[in-house]
Structures are given as C-alpha cells and as structure tokens.
Amino acid sequence: MSEKNSRRSFLRQGFGIAALSGLAATSASALSLQNPGRDAGEMRYVGDKNKHLVMVMDLRKCIGCQACTAACKVENKVPTSQYRTFVLETEIGEFPDVRKGFLPQLCNHCDNPSCVSVCPTGATFKRKDGVVVVDNTICWGCGYCLSACPYDKRYFNTKTKTADKCNFCVQRVDQGLLPACVETCVGGARVFGDMNDKTSEVYHLLHTFSTTVLKPEQGNKPQVFYIGLDNKINELLNSTQSLDDMVKKHDGIHAEWSKTLIKEM
Amino acid sequence: MNTLISSITPNIPWGIDVPNYFWFTGSSAAAFIISSFAHVFGMERYKPIAGFSLLMAFVLLVAAPLNLIDDLKQPGRVLNFFMYGWENFGTSPMKWGVILLMAYPVLIFFEAIYIYRPYFVKKMATLSGVSHTFYGLLTLGRMGMSQEDFDKDHRVGKLLGIIGIPLALCVHGYTGYILGVVHANALWHTPLMPILFLASAMVSGTGFLIVIIPIFQKFFTSMGSVNHDTMVDLAKLLALFIVIDLVIRFLWLTFAMPFNGEEKYLVYAFFELNFHEVLYVEYLLCLIIPMIVGFSALRNNFIVLYCAGILSVVGVWLFRWNTVIGGQSIPKSAPGFLHYSPDIFSQSSIVSIFSNWGILIALVCFILVIFPWDEEMVESYSKRVNHGK
Ligand code: SF4
Ligand code: SF4
C-alpha cells in the first residue's frame, strides 16, 4: 500500500515537473512567496509576534563542561559528529600567566540573517518571535545558507539530508519550557528569554551589563549576546591550530572535509 | 600564545561539482560571445566557427546544470525551488540565476535552428520518413530558399544573438554574483567577482575552442585539415582575454589584501597556504605562458598553441576550484583551515565529474550529428577565400 502511495506521489511529482517545464497552466495557489506552513499561519512556523527571544551568555560563569552540547544532541536527536551548539575550549596566555577560555557557540538567530535571504526555496526563515528555523520538508539541500552564515552554525543533517541548525528548541519554548542547553547549564551561563518582557532576566542583564556579539562587522545583528567576551578568543579564531585536529591527524581520522593546520601567529 | 584545545570541524556545503559547473557555464558564455562576433557584429573572420561555437555553447549549458542537481542533498525536491520561497527572489542570486539558466539554452537553441535552417531544408530533400519529419520540425515549417528567406533567418538569428549576449553574460555573471554576495567569506566577498568570473570564462571558453575545433575540423569535415588562420585568430583572442583577466585579478588581489580591512589577514593566510600552487601553476603556467604564446610567433606552431589552449582550460578550472573550494576552506568559527578531498564515488565526487564530462562528450556528438555544422563551416571558409580573391 505504502509502496503504491509512494509510487503515486512520485508520479505526481513527475507530472508536476512536466507541467512546469511544459509551461502548462499551474494553478497560482501552488506557488508561494513563502512556504505552505507559513502560509497556513501554523504556530510552529510563525511563533508569538509579541516576543523577541534572545540568549545571553555570561562567560564568567561558563566552566566548559559541555553539558549544553550533550543536552542539545539528545533533545534534538542531532546525528553523530554533528552539533547545533558546542563550547570552544582555549588556553589563553603562557605559564604562569595562563587561563582557560570558553566560548559557547550556537546559531545567533540574527535579526538580519544572511542565511535566510539567500535561501531559494523559502525553507529557512525567521519567525515573528525572532527564531530562525529550517523547514526540513522543504529544503532541497543546496547549501547556500551554510555558505552564507558567517558563524558556521549550519550543517547538513546526515539523517534528514537537509540544512539544520539550532532552533532555540522552539518545540520546548512554544510549550513554555526553556531550551535544553539553558535548562541544563550548570554554571547558569546561558540565559534565555523575551527581550520585550521588562521583567525578564535577559532584559535585566542586557541593560545592566556591557555585552557584545560575535563578528558585529558582518552586519547580521546577532541576538546571542556575550558578557565578558575576550577579544583574544576572537583573534584566535583566525589563527591557531586545534589540538583536537592534531590528535585527529595523528590518529589518521579523515573526513571528506578535515582540517589543515596553519602556522601559529 | 593562545591555543585552541577543542572545537568541532565545521560542515562545508559545496563539493567538486560546483567548480565544474562554474567552468561549464563560463565556457558556454564565452563560446556564445565568440559566435556572436560573427552573428551579431558581422566579423567575417569568425564566421566559419560561429555556428560550431554556438552549438558548443548550447551543449555546455545543457550539461552544466546536472552538476548543480548532483550537488543537492535532496535532488528529488527540485520542484520546491519553483513552488516556494519567491519572496527571496531579489536577495537570492540562486533564485534568479536558475531562471536565467533555463532561458539561455532555449534562446541558443532557437538561434541555432534559425541559422541552420537552410541546411535543414537541403538535408530534408535527401531524407524520408521519420528523419524527414524531424528536420521538418527543426525548420519550424519554413521551407523557402529565396534570398528573402535567408535574410529573415539572418535577421532573426542576429536578433536572438543580440538578446543572447547580455543573457550569456548574466548566466555566467550570476555564478560570480552567487559567491560575491557572501559577506561571510573573505575570499569571495568582492563586487569584482562576477566580472572576474566573466573574464576567466572568456579565457576558458576560447581555450576550449582551441582544443576542440582542430579535432572536428581535421576528422569530421570534408576539409580534412585544421584551418591555420582560425587558430591564429583564436590564439590572439586568448591572449587578449588573458590580459583582461590578469588586470581584473590584479585589482581583486590588491583590494583583497594590502588595501583591505580585517578580512585581509584571512586572505593573506589563504594565499600563503596555497602560494606555490597559485603562483606557479595557476598564474605562470596556465595564464602567462598561454598569453606569451598568443602574442608571439609561437602561436604559428600548432602543437605549442594546442598545449597553450589545454593549459588555459585547465588553469581556469583550477581557478574555479581554488575559489569555490578554497573559499570554503577559510575558517569562520573555529581555527585552522579546512581541507577537502573529494570522494571517489557518491554525490559530488570524482566519478560525478567524469560522468558529467562523459555526458558533455555524448551531447557534443549528438548535436553535431543533427546539425549540419560541417557543411556550414566548409561553405563559410570557401566564401571567405572567394571574398579574399
Ligand atoms: S548565526 Fe548563521 S544560521 Fe544563525 S541566523 Fe545568523 S546567519 Fe543564520
Ligand atoms: S540548504 Fe535548504 S535551507 Fe539552506 S539555502 Fe538551500 S534550500 Fe534553503
């Protein structure tokens, strides 16, 4: 039965292509400026227009435990070797003046997301509450958004074979819960909430501390804000080698894309 | 000293199919422009190869998009592209690029059937049955062989050529545009990118004709030999296009490195990493040497010129590779350049590329069997000789 159905839908798709390429009349309602979910105004596609969801990372509190990384993988069934969020671990300075530096990273849910504007299928878009999401039933896997994100925060999900990334756990947030990473953060470094709500913790933090964002020069207007971001970590991004990769190289682990080490600066 | 202890290896979207695709569309645009030298601008010296170049432009462009489909992670969802996301039409070059990509081969096809119509009519007389009907269709029902009819063919062909020139420039220009708009990528992000792509496309397209025309002239026409004048003309063109390409690259690299802002550090690091390959192979071997051949008496030596043609074709392919793959190797959120080696099998792999070239060769054969390009070529040469006398 299901085989029959899939054959039928395959045929239907085939006819669809024929209809288009043959310039036959395609009903105007089949074409969409956005995508069917958004057109139908489904809650998970549009979100709450009165909210403006953001995250604040208080780096003074991050201990680099990667609990967020793990919680995210479990909550979102992220495939092996892929990550929606992770914490970069660095060593800053030289003995005896040395310390660890951590940089938790995730999609910045940019206010001006360069990943969204280039998407040719309308599969990725920004909800009214600011969350940037991907509809993995629409995405055709062209990868333009992966190239366009200045933060490398998108990947091709090996299970769905579509673009994927952090979605602020909207499946939880829409139910009134917190994102998995925030819920699990042992140091309380990750704070999530609605900027439009003046009683929220994010509102309080953003107005009482100096915050910064990653790569502001890209003009994306990220909505993940950092307290205590050390510029040395920013500089590091462009320069040094990763011990992780050295180990991978040593162990002969090669993927289609792997890292090349460059000279230290 | 700051050291990274751990991070992840980011995911990189575009594989070997993409530089190959860019090479195909670029060479197609160049072949079209060269055919338009005769069809639109009336430059007689390019007349004998104009029809052939037009057909090459067509097959290159029919084969090109297959690369794109192969690079998609969900190729079965092609329809979604046409159904959804039209609000991004203005901001996604991929969106309008694909529309151009579909319009352009249709236009070349019609130009070709107008130009070859008299030959189809002649051919029909010698055929019967299905082949007769087939060529009848290609003539679009116009059987007249009067001067008036020829003038009409010429007029329509020229008109389509005139429309085709900006279209050809856009079809390839948009591929540069796709990269140029990505401000996240230090190597790509320059308004020069579309022009740079066009300039190098003219080099690869001319090189491609230098490689392919002799084969067909020698083995598949009644001339039985390669026309020396045509080769010399192409050599001169090649050299000229290389000069233009080098000038634009000079502008690009100077603005991207010494006179750039923050991005320059990454671009410097990138070229440092690939210094020898870029300088000695891409520039010296594949651009400067063919340019010297094109400008000097060396171009009269067929073997030398033929090798220069091959080098320029390979050089531009490498440039596409270094730009597309190289650009993606630049780190964005974790230190260390990425390294890519294509799979042998699978999507966007070495085998895909060979298959695509195989399809190109099959299409070349197919289209050259259908179109009486050889008759037209020989006739144009003989007309030229008569004019000369
Ligand atoms: S961080 Fe990247 S993926 Fe996330 S919204 Fe910004 S541009 Fe898009
Ligand atoms: S990979 Fe998917 S979400 Fe990304 S640009 Fe392409 S179609 Fe859009």
XYZ file of C-alpha atoms and ligand atoms in Angstrom:
670
model
C 0.000 0.000 0.000
C 2.659 2.455 1.050
C 4.704 1.447 -1.940
C 1.735 2.201 -4.115
C 1.336 5.561 -2.438
C 4.939 6.480 -2.836
C 4.779 5.470 -6.467
C 1.731 7.616 -6.873
C 3.384 10.579 -5.212
C 6.442 10.031 -7.354
C 4.236 10.076 -10.418
C 2.517 13.152 -9.146
C 5.859 14.889 -8.717
C 6.885 13.776 -12.179
C 3.740 15.238 -13.612
C 4.368 18.390 -11.653
C 7.759 18.813 -13.260
C 6.296 18.065 -16.673
C 3.547 20.579 -16.074
C 6.023 23.297 -15.202
C 8.568 22.642 -17.857
C 5.844 22.245 -20.438
C 4.594 25.667 -19.443
C 1.203 24.153 -18.805
C -1.162 26.026 -16.563
C -0.044 25.658 -12.974
C -2.606 26.905 -10.544
C -1.409 30.083 -8.900
C -2.191 28.738 -5.439
C 0.575 26.100 -5.801
C 3.180 28.856 -5.952
C 4.089 30.527 -2.718
C 6.071 33.566 -1.712
C 6.956 31.754 1.498
C 6.158 28.111 2.151
C 2.969 26.180 2.934
C 3.464 26.125 6.720
C 3.920 29.862 6.935
C 1.083 30.494 4.524
C -1.197 28.455 6.771
C -0.026 30.529 9.759
C 0.816 27.448 11.857
C 2.057 28.366 15.333
C 5.357 26.497 14.995
C 6.044 28.441 11.801
C 5.139 31.932 12.986
C 5.714 31.976 16.748
C 4.410 34.642 19.108
C 4.705 38.040 17.439
C 4.768 39.857 20.780
C 8.001 38.192 21.832
C 11.614 38.809 20.935
C 13.588 35.781 22.037
C 17.287 36.204 22.762
C 20.062 34.483 24.663
C 22.680 35.992 26.936
C 25.910 34.076 27.587
C 27.605 35.071 30.787
C 31.098 33.822 30.017
C 32.270 34.469 33.576
C 30.109 31.556 34.593
C 30.890 29.059 31.826
C 33.098 26.225 33.045
C 33.357 24.414 29.714
C 31.590 21.262 30.898
C 29.812 20.683 27.553
C 26.592 19.707 29.338
C 24.775 22.018 26.908
C 26.399 20.289 23.940
C 25.195 16.923 25.200
C 21.696 18.072 26.187
C 21.191 19.623 22.754
C 22.214 16.453 20.971
C 19.762 14.403 22.977
C 16.855 16.829 22.774
C 17.194 17.435 19.058
C 18.400 13.978 18.002
C 21.418 15.549 16.352
C 23.346 12.901 14.375
C 26.751 11.611 15.472
C 29.644 14.006 14.889
C 27.275 16.910 14.284
C 26.476 19.730 16.676
C 23.994 22.554 16.955
C 25.906 24.055 19.832
C 29.323 23.424 21.286
C 31.813 25.112 23.559
C 35.147 26.074 22.104
C 37.879 25.443 24.639
C 41.038 27.510 24.576
C 44.137 28.238 26.545
C 44.992 31.903 26.768
C 48.467 33.162 27.665
C 51.583 31.284 28.736
C 52.668 29.762 32.022
C 52.498 31.166 34.645
C 50.091 33.802 33.296
C 47.649 31.429 31.756
C 43.967 30.681 31.920
C 41.292 28.696 30.157
C 38.829 30.465 27.877
C 35.478 29.079 26.805
C 33.226 30.198 24.023
C 29.801 28.560 23.846
C 28.506 28.976 20.312
C 25.168 28.395 18.633
C 23.079 29.974 15.893
C 22.808 33.661 16.743
C 19.228 33.955 15.468
C 20.384 37.078 13.729
C 17.998 39.976 13.279
C 19.321 40.334 9.757
C 20.156 36.719 8.939
C 22.252 36.325 5.801
C 21.285 32.647 5.701
C 17.597 33.445 5.217
C 17.825 35.990 2.427
C 19.775 33.655 0.138
C 17.535 30.596 0.548
C 15.981 29.844 -2.851
C 13.206 27.591 -1.526
C 11.972 29.594 1.445
C 12.815 26.601 3.636
C 14.647 28.701 6.170
C 13.022 31.786 7.644
C 12.718 33.928 10.736
C 9.666 33.518 12.933
C 7.900 36.568 14.305
C 9.473 35.973 17.727
C 12.915 36.141 16.124
C 13.806 32.445 15.996
C 15.426 31.411 12.712
C 14.267 27.921 11.730
C 14.552 25.458 8.840
C 11.603 23.517 7.425
C 13.270 20.235 6.601
C 10.356 19.107 4.468
C 11.015 21.940 2.020
C 14.820 22.347 1.984
C 16.429 20.896 -1.164
C 19.899 20.868 0.343
C 21.613 23.423 -1.875
C 23.881 24.593 0.929
C 23.698 28.277 0.110
C 22.706 29.086 3.695
C 25.676 27.119 5.034
C 27.988 29.297 2.984
C 26.167 32.485 3.879
C 26.266 32.069 7.667
C 29.301 33.992 8.969
C 29.319 31.848 12.089
C 29.407 28.372 10.535
C 26.343 27.497 12.543
C 24.604 25.360 9.941
C 25.323 21.845 8.803
C 23.774 19.208 6.610
C 21.947 16.832 8.899
C 23.099 13.389 7.840
C 19.709 11.864 8.698
C 17.365 14.344 7.050
C 19.817 15.395 4.331
C 18.775 18.999 4.743
C 20.233 22.115 6.292
C 19.950 22.040 10.061
C 20.899 24.247 12.971
C 19.909 25.398 16.448
C 16.238 26.393 16.645
C 16.309 27.677 20.251
C 14.374 24.450 20.965
C 11.126 26.026 19.747
C 9.400 22.693 20.303
C 10.013 23.296 24.029
C 9.806 27.070 24.085
C 6.354 27.064 22.458
C 5.228 24.869 25.374
C 6.577 27.334 27.907
C 9.802 25.406 28.613
C 13.403 26.569 28.321
C 15.809 25.424 25.584
C 17.563 22.194 26.590
C 21.002 23.830 26.809
C 19.739 26.585 29.098
C 17.864 24.157 31.306
C 20.974 22.037 31.792
C 23.648 24.737 32.092
C 25.340 24.003 35.414
C 27.029 27.367 35.787
C 23.969 29.355 34.809
C 25.942 30.906 31.994
C 23.173 30.529 29.426
C 20.192 32.782 29.990
C 17.233 32.758 27.644
C 14.127 34.888 27.450
C 11.965 37.545 25.909
C 13.562 40.947 25.418
C 10.127 42.550 25.157
C 9.370 41.479 28.718
C 10.894 44.068 31.043
C 10.776 41.704 33.980
C 12.809 39.011 32.212
C 16.357 38.137 33.205
C 17.688 38.728 29.706
C 16.230 42.223 29.749
C 17.872 42.878 33.065
C 21.270 41.500 32.007
C 21.309 43.340 28.693
C 20.573 46.612 30.393
C 22.881 46.332 33.358
C 25.972 44.734 31.837
C 28.113 45.578 28.859
C 27.545 42.924 26.268
C 28.924 42.200 22.835
C 28.209 39.918 19.918
C 30.419 37.815 17.667
C 31.628 39.429 14.420
C 29.458 42.554 14.606
C 31.115 43.781 11.391
C 29.163 41.178 9.429
C 26.045 43.251 9.919
C 23.878 40.264 10.809
C 22.824 41.735 14.154
C 23.197 38.580 16.243
C 20.693 38.024 19.047
C 23.010 35.958 21.216
C 24.859 38.374 23.476
C 28.037 37.721 25.428
C 29.086 39.139 28.780
C 32.856 39.085 29.239
C 33.870 38.049 25.713
C 37.648 38.298 25.478
C 38.908 39.655 22.179
C 41.792 37.188 22.353
C 39.297 34.434 21.634
C 38.092 36.322 18.562
C 41.643 36.669 17.303
C 42.281 33.032 17.966
C 39.518 32.044 15.590
C 41.589 33.137 12.636
C 44.969 31.926 13.667
C 45.992 28.926 15.666
C 45.794 25.234 15.311
C 43.458 22.989 17.178
C 44.893 20.323 19.457
C 41.832 18.262 18.638
C 42.744 18.287 14.977
C 46.352 17.440 15.716
C 45.138 14.367 17.538
C 42.779 13.504 14.685
C 45.599 13.865 12.229
C 47.847 11.763 14.413
C 45.183 9.066 14.619
C 44.620 9.238 10.881
C 40.977 10.269 11.114
C 39.928 11.804 7.813
C 36.543 13.041 6.756
C 35.673 14.435 3.327
C 36.459 17.794 4.836
C 39.133 17.837 7.518
C 41.340 20.493 8.962
C 44.727 21.628 7.801
C 46.948 23.155 10.398
C 48.263 26.594 9.799
C 51.177 28.451 11.203
C 50.693 29.866 14.641
C 50.694 33.615 14.895
C 50.479 32.287 22.894
C 46.850 31.319 22.587
C 45.953 27.780 21.701
C 42.750 26.107 20.816
C 42.168 22.965 22.782
C 38.991 21.681 21.255
C 36.396 22.658 18.691
C 34.384 20.955 16.004
C 35.171 20.662 12.312
C 32.541 22.753 10.550
C 30.409 21.367 7.771
C 31.209 22.622 4.297
C 28.472 22.539 1.693
C 29.861 22.697 -1.822
C 31.948 19.962 -3.390
C 33.782 19.400 -6.648
C 30.593 19.644 -8.736
C 30.347 23.352 -8.127
C 33.686 24.474 -9.631
C 32.964 22.161 -12.520
C 29.553 23.754 -13.000
C 31.087 27.215 -12.973
C 33.614 26.117 -15.568
C 30.870 24.795 -17.846
C 28.615 27.869 -17.725
C 31.603 30.155 -18.154
C 32.929 28.353 -21.180
C 29.438 28.284 -22.634
C 29.080 32.037 -22.253
C 32.446 32.568 -23.915
C 31.615 30.280 -26.839
C 28.373 32.184 -27.299
C 30.137 35.549 -27.297
C 32.646 34.301 -29.865
C 29.812 33.089 -32.086
C 28.196 36.500 -31.717
C 31.330 38.175 -33.085
C 30.115 36.876 -36.441
C 26.354 36.615 -35.967
C 25.820 39.970 -34.322
C 28.860 42.102 -35.046
C 29.387 40.747 -38.541
C 33.100 39.970 -38.064
C 33.702 37.743 -41.075
C 36.865 36.090 -39.770
C 34.846 34.334 -37.066
C 32.062 33.297 -39.440
C 33.349 29.763 -40.139
C 33.462 28.838 -36.447
C 30.438 30.848 -35.344
C 27.862 28.100 -35.875
C 30.089 25.500 -34.260
C 30.768 27.753 -31.255
C 27.066 28.358 -30.859
C 26.413 24.626 -30.724
C 29.221 24.219 -28.183
C 27.658 26.970 -26.069
C 24.422 25.014 -26.182
C 25.811 21.622 -25.147
C 27.983 23.111 -22.401
C 24.939 24.763 -20.954
C 22.747 21.704 -21.190
C 25.350 19.636 -19.346
C 26.164 22.298 -16.738
C 23.060 22.220 -14.506
C 23.438 18.472 -13.983
C 26.345 19.367 -11.715
C 24.063 21.515 -9.635
C 21.422 18.850 -9.267
C 24.079 16.352 -8.276
C 25.380 18.690 -5.609
C 21.950 18.995 -3.976
C 21.429 16.922 -0.871
C 17.768 16.444 -1.847
C 17.775 16.365 -5.642
C 14.245 14.932 -5.647
C 12.941 18.227 -4.314
C 13.739 20.299 -7.370
C 10.083 21.200 -7.619
C 10.231 23.029 -4.274
C 12.535 25.533 -5.876
C 9.811 26.506 -8.324
C 6.947 26.370 -5.870
C 8.183 28.154 -2.768
C 10.312 30.973 -1.474
C 9.599 33.568 -4.150
C 9.878 36.357 -1.580
C 13.652 35.797 -1.725
C 13.768 36.453 -5.460
C 15.566 39.754 -5.008
C 18.036 38.588 -2.390
C 18.973 35.097 -3.539
C 21.065 35.085 -6.709
C 20.454 31.340 -6.845
C 16.760 32.025 -7.313
C 17.015 34.279 -10.345
C 20.124 32.536 -11.614
C 18.248 29.321 -12.228
C 15.635 31.213 -14.230
C 18.394 32.622 -16.448
C 19.900 29.184 -16.649
C 16.684 27.836 -18.116
C 16.039 30.696 -20.530
C 19.526 30.790 -22.004
C 19.755 27.335 -23.634
C 16.281 27.799 -25.118
C 17.439 31.010 -26.726
C 20.640 29.452 -28.080
C 18.643 26.547 -29.464
C 16.339 28.859 -31.398
C 19.225 30.925 -32.659
C 20.900 27.757 -33.882
C 17.852 26.456 -35.705
C 17.388 29.779 -37.471
C 20.997 29.864 -38.536
C 20.967 26.287 -39.770
C 17.502 26.359 -41.329
C 18.626 26.418 -44.979
C 20.822 23.392 -44.282
C 17.917 21.557 -42.695
C 15.819 22.214 -45.782
C 18.574 20.887 -48.037
C 19.006 17.866 -45.819
C 15.276 17.124 -45.864
C 15.388 16.652 -49.610
C 17.762 13.722 -49.154
C 15.787 12.057 -46.376
C 12.484 10.331 -45.908
C 10.304 9.020 -43.103
C 10.984 9.965 -39.506
C 14.204 11.840 -40.235
C 12.416 13.888 -42.859
C 9.711 14.864 -40.368
C 12.304 15.552 -37.694
C 14.192 18.057 -39.821
C 10.842 19.440 -40.955
C 10.132 20.254 -37.307
C 13.528 21.879 -36.877
C 12.807 24.250 -39.773
C 9.678 25.346 -37.911
C 7.823 24.820 -41.159
C 9.746 27.431 -43.173
C 10.905 25.787 -46.365
C 11.646 28.835 -48.543
C 15.110 29.081 -50.078
C 14.878 32.577 -51.555
C 17.200 35.415 -50.657
C 14.312 36.905 -48.720
C 14.090 33.787 -46.565
C 17.829 33.807 -45.953
C 17.626 37.444 -44.944
C 14.909 36.586 -42.482
C 16.996 33.750 -40.986
C 19.840 36.161 -40.669
C 17.694 38.868 -39.108
C 16.106 36.586 -36.521
C 19.452 34.911 -35.780
C 21.022 38.304 -35.230
C 18.163 39.467 -33.021
C 18.423 36.356 -30.857
C 22.179 36.884 -30.745
C 21.679 40.450 -29.552
C 19.356 39.284 -26.781
C 21.703 36.408 -26.082
C 24.800 38.498 -25.369
C 23.521 40.095 -22.160
C 21.852 36.813 -21.268
C 25.122 34.901 -21.697
C 26.938 37.493 -19.613
C 24.264 37.244 -16.927
C 24.183 33.458 -16.922
C 27.813 33.349 -16.098
C 27.963 36.640 -14.231
C 25.390 35.337 -11.786
C 27.663 32.485 -10.747
C 30.221 35.071 -9.683
C 27.407 37.012 -8.078
C 26.400 33.972 -6.023
C 29.849 33.959 -4.453
C 30.371 37.719 -4.380
C 27.340 38.398 -2.191
C 28.526 36.058 0.566
C 29.987 38.536 3.021
C 30.744 35.686 5.389
C 33.539 34.564 3.073
C 36.652 36.728 2.942
C 37.828 35.338 -0.395
C 34.516 35.637 -2.240
C 33.177 38.868 -0.928
C 34.015 41.367 -3.647
C 31.898 43.158 -6.242
C 34.582 42.191 -8.751
C 33.631 38.529 -8.503
C 31.075 38.465 -11.375
C 33.466 40.345 -13.677
C 36.373 38.220 -12.597
C 34.370 35.114 -13.407
C 33.416 36.504 -16.813
C 36.985 37.399 -17.651
C 38.312 33.979 -16.750
C 35.366 32.402 -18.551
C 36.418 34.100 -21.780
C 39.840 32.513 -21.284
C 38.498 29.007 -20.674
C 35.915 29.249 -23.466
C 38.491 30.357 -26.020
C 40.869 27.678 -24.774
C 38.118 25.107 -25.121
C 37.526 26.110 -28.760
C 41.272 25.939 -29.444
C 41.216 22.388 -28.131
C 38.054 21.141 -29.770
C 37.886 22.889 -33.155
C 41.022 21.259 -34.637
C 39.732 17.798 -33.758
C 36.474 18.356 -35.554
C 37.992 20.208 -38.494
C 40.536 17.539 -39.110
C 38.485 14.424 -38.611
C 34.877 15.347 -39.230
C 34.787 17.839 -42.100
C 35.498 17.456 -45.771
C 38.404 19.925 -45.324
C 40.386 17.228 -43.584
C 42.780 19.760 -42.069
C 42.924 22.432 -39.428
C 42.475 25.997 -40.626
C 45.584 27.881 -39.628
C 44.039 31.355 -39.770
C 41.239 30.383 -37.427
C 43.704 29.007 -34.911
C 45.782 32.173 -35.048
C 42.678 34.304 -34.581
C 41.710 32.261 -31.547
C 45.255 32.476 -30.175
C 45.151 36.256 -30.390
C 41.776 36.317 -28.704
C 43.044 34.041 -25.967
C 45.993 36.292 -25.257
C 43.766 39.343 -25.179
C 41.319 37.726 -22.785
C 44.184 36.643 -20.519
C 45.363 40.249 -20.323
C 41.875 41.360 -19.275
C 41.681 38.505 -16.781
C 45.057 39.398 -15.264
C 44.117 43.059 -14.918
C 40.942 42.170 -13.049
C 42.765 39.678 -10.865
C 45.301 42.369 -10.056
C 42.507 44.671 -8.935
C 40.885 41.879 -6.948
C 44.015 40.751 -5.115
C 45.246 44.227 -4.326
C 41.918 45.272 -2.857
C 41.509 41.950 -1.070
C 44.921 42.012 0.561
C 47.093 45.079 1.084
C 44.244 47.577 0.949
C 41.597 45.581 2.745
C 40.382 45.849 6.322
C 40.162 42.982 8.736
C 39.437 40.388 6.054
C 42.953 40.732 4.668
C 44.520 38.575 7.371
C 42.487 35.571 6.341
C 43.069 36.177 2.646
C 46.814 36.518 3.270
C 46.807 33.304 5.285
C 44.890 31.571 2.497
C 47.327 32.576 -0.233
C 50.290 31.788 1.972
C 48.975 28.286 2.372
C 48.436 27.857 -1.383
C 51.217 30.114 -2.586
C 53.130 27.782 -4.897
C 50.101 26.222 -6.492
C 48.517 29.582 -7.207
C 51.608 31.404 -8.416
C 53.404 28.762 -10.430
C 50.527 26.659 -11.693
C 47.510 28.912 -11.923
C 49.272 32.116 -12.940
C 52.598 31.302 -14.522
C 51.909 28.024 -16.253
C 48.239 28.403 -17.096
C 47.914 32.131 -17.804
C 51.250 33.802 -18.507
C 52.619 31.074 -20.775
C 49.458 30.808 -22.951
C 49.456 34.610 -23.128
C 53.030 34.668 -24.389
C 52.145 32.015 -26.962
C 49.132 34.012 -28.120
C 51.089 37.227 -28.558
C 54.224 35.780 -30.126
C 55.130 33.842 -33.257
C 54.875 30.694 -31.171
C 51.176 30.707 -31.983
C 52.028 29.603 -35.526
C 53.258 26.303 -34.149
C 50.158 24.178 -33.910
C 51.397 21.881 -31.148
C 52.528 24.773 -28.955
C 49.255 26.597 -29.472
C 47.239 23.478 -28.786
C 49.095 22.951 -25.496
C 48.523 26.600 -24.592
C 44.817 26.007 -25.180
C 44.824 22.998 -22.880
C 46.751 24.912 -20.224
C 44.309 27.800 -20.242
C 41.368 25.419 -19.933
C 42.983 23.634 -17.002
C 44.132 26.894 -15.425
C 40.645 28.335 -15.303
C 39.298 25.089 -13.890
C 41.897 25.348 -11.138
C 40.945 28.946 -10.524
C 37.301 27.879 -10.100
C 38.430 25.150 -7.727
C 40.678 27.445 -5.723
C 37.919 29.988 -5.441
C 34.991 27.741 -4.574
C 36.745 25.076 -2.539
C 39.498 27.397 -1.321
C 36.985 29.994 -0.172
C 35.145 27.415 1.860
C 38.353 26.234 3.486
C 38.733 29.548 5.291
C 37.764 29.188 8.947
C 34.734 31.098 10.188
C 34.152 29.991 13.741
C 36.941 27.612 14.645
C 40.665 27.986 13.988
C 42.513 26.143 11.245
C 41.939 25.936 7.505
C 39.768 23.135 6.232
C 40.996 20.615 3.779
C 38.841 18.957 1.143
C 39.487 15.843 -0.846
C 36.568 14.703 -2.983
C 35.154 11.216 -2.641
C 35.728 8.803 -5.494
C 32.102 7.633 -5.603
C 28.971 9.284 -4.166
C 27.315 12.587 -4.973
C 29.609 15.429 -5.941
C 32.582 13.114 -6.357
C 35.336 12.422 -8.872
C 33.057 9.945 -10.637
C 30.312 12.600 -10.926
C 32.731 14.909 -12.673
C 33.849 12.273 -15.118
C 30.236 11.336 -15.765
C 29.425 14.948 -16.432
C 32.244 15.252 -18.937
C 31.040 11.995 -20.457
C 27.589 13.492 -20.857
C 29.139 16.579 -22.432
C 31.007 14.473 -24.978
C 27.862 12.462 -25.740
C 25.887 15.663 -26.207
C 28.571 17.131 -28.452
C 28.398 14.052 -30.668
C 24.611 14.021 -30.651
C 24.198 17.667 -31.539
C 26.901 17.579 -34.186
C 25.199 14.624 -35.843
C 21.923 16.509 -36.024
C 23.219 19.899 -37.081
C 24.983 20.116 -40.455
C 27.707 22.256 -38.897
C 30.422 20.793 -41.130
C 28.742 21.873 -44.361
C 28.204 25.340 -42.970
C 31.801 25.582 -41.801
C 33.271 24.454 -45.104
C 30.947 26.758 -47.035
C 31.929 29.752 -44.878
C 35.607 29.070 -45.439
C 35.136 28.824 -49.191
C 33.131 32.069 -49.220
C 35.916 33.736 -47.284
C 38.510 32.549 -49.785
C 36.380 33.824 -52.662
C 35.946 37.178 -50.955
C 39.667 37.318 -50.400
C 40.259 36.920 -54.115
S 24.013 32.622 13.104
Fe 24.109 31.949 10.990
S 22.492 30.425 10.831
Fe 22.063 31.608 12.677
S 20.655 33.238 11.978
Fe 22.742 34.072 11.954
S 23.391 33.750 9.829
Fe 21.636 32.396 10.164
S 20.184 24.308 2.048
Fe 17.949 24.392 2.372
S 17.610 25.990 3.896
Fe 19.702 26.245 3.095
S 19.528 27.737 1.400
Fe 19.356 25.688 0.479
S 17.164 25.267 0.455
Fe 17.445 26.971 1.887
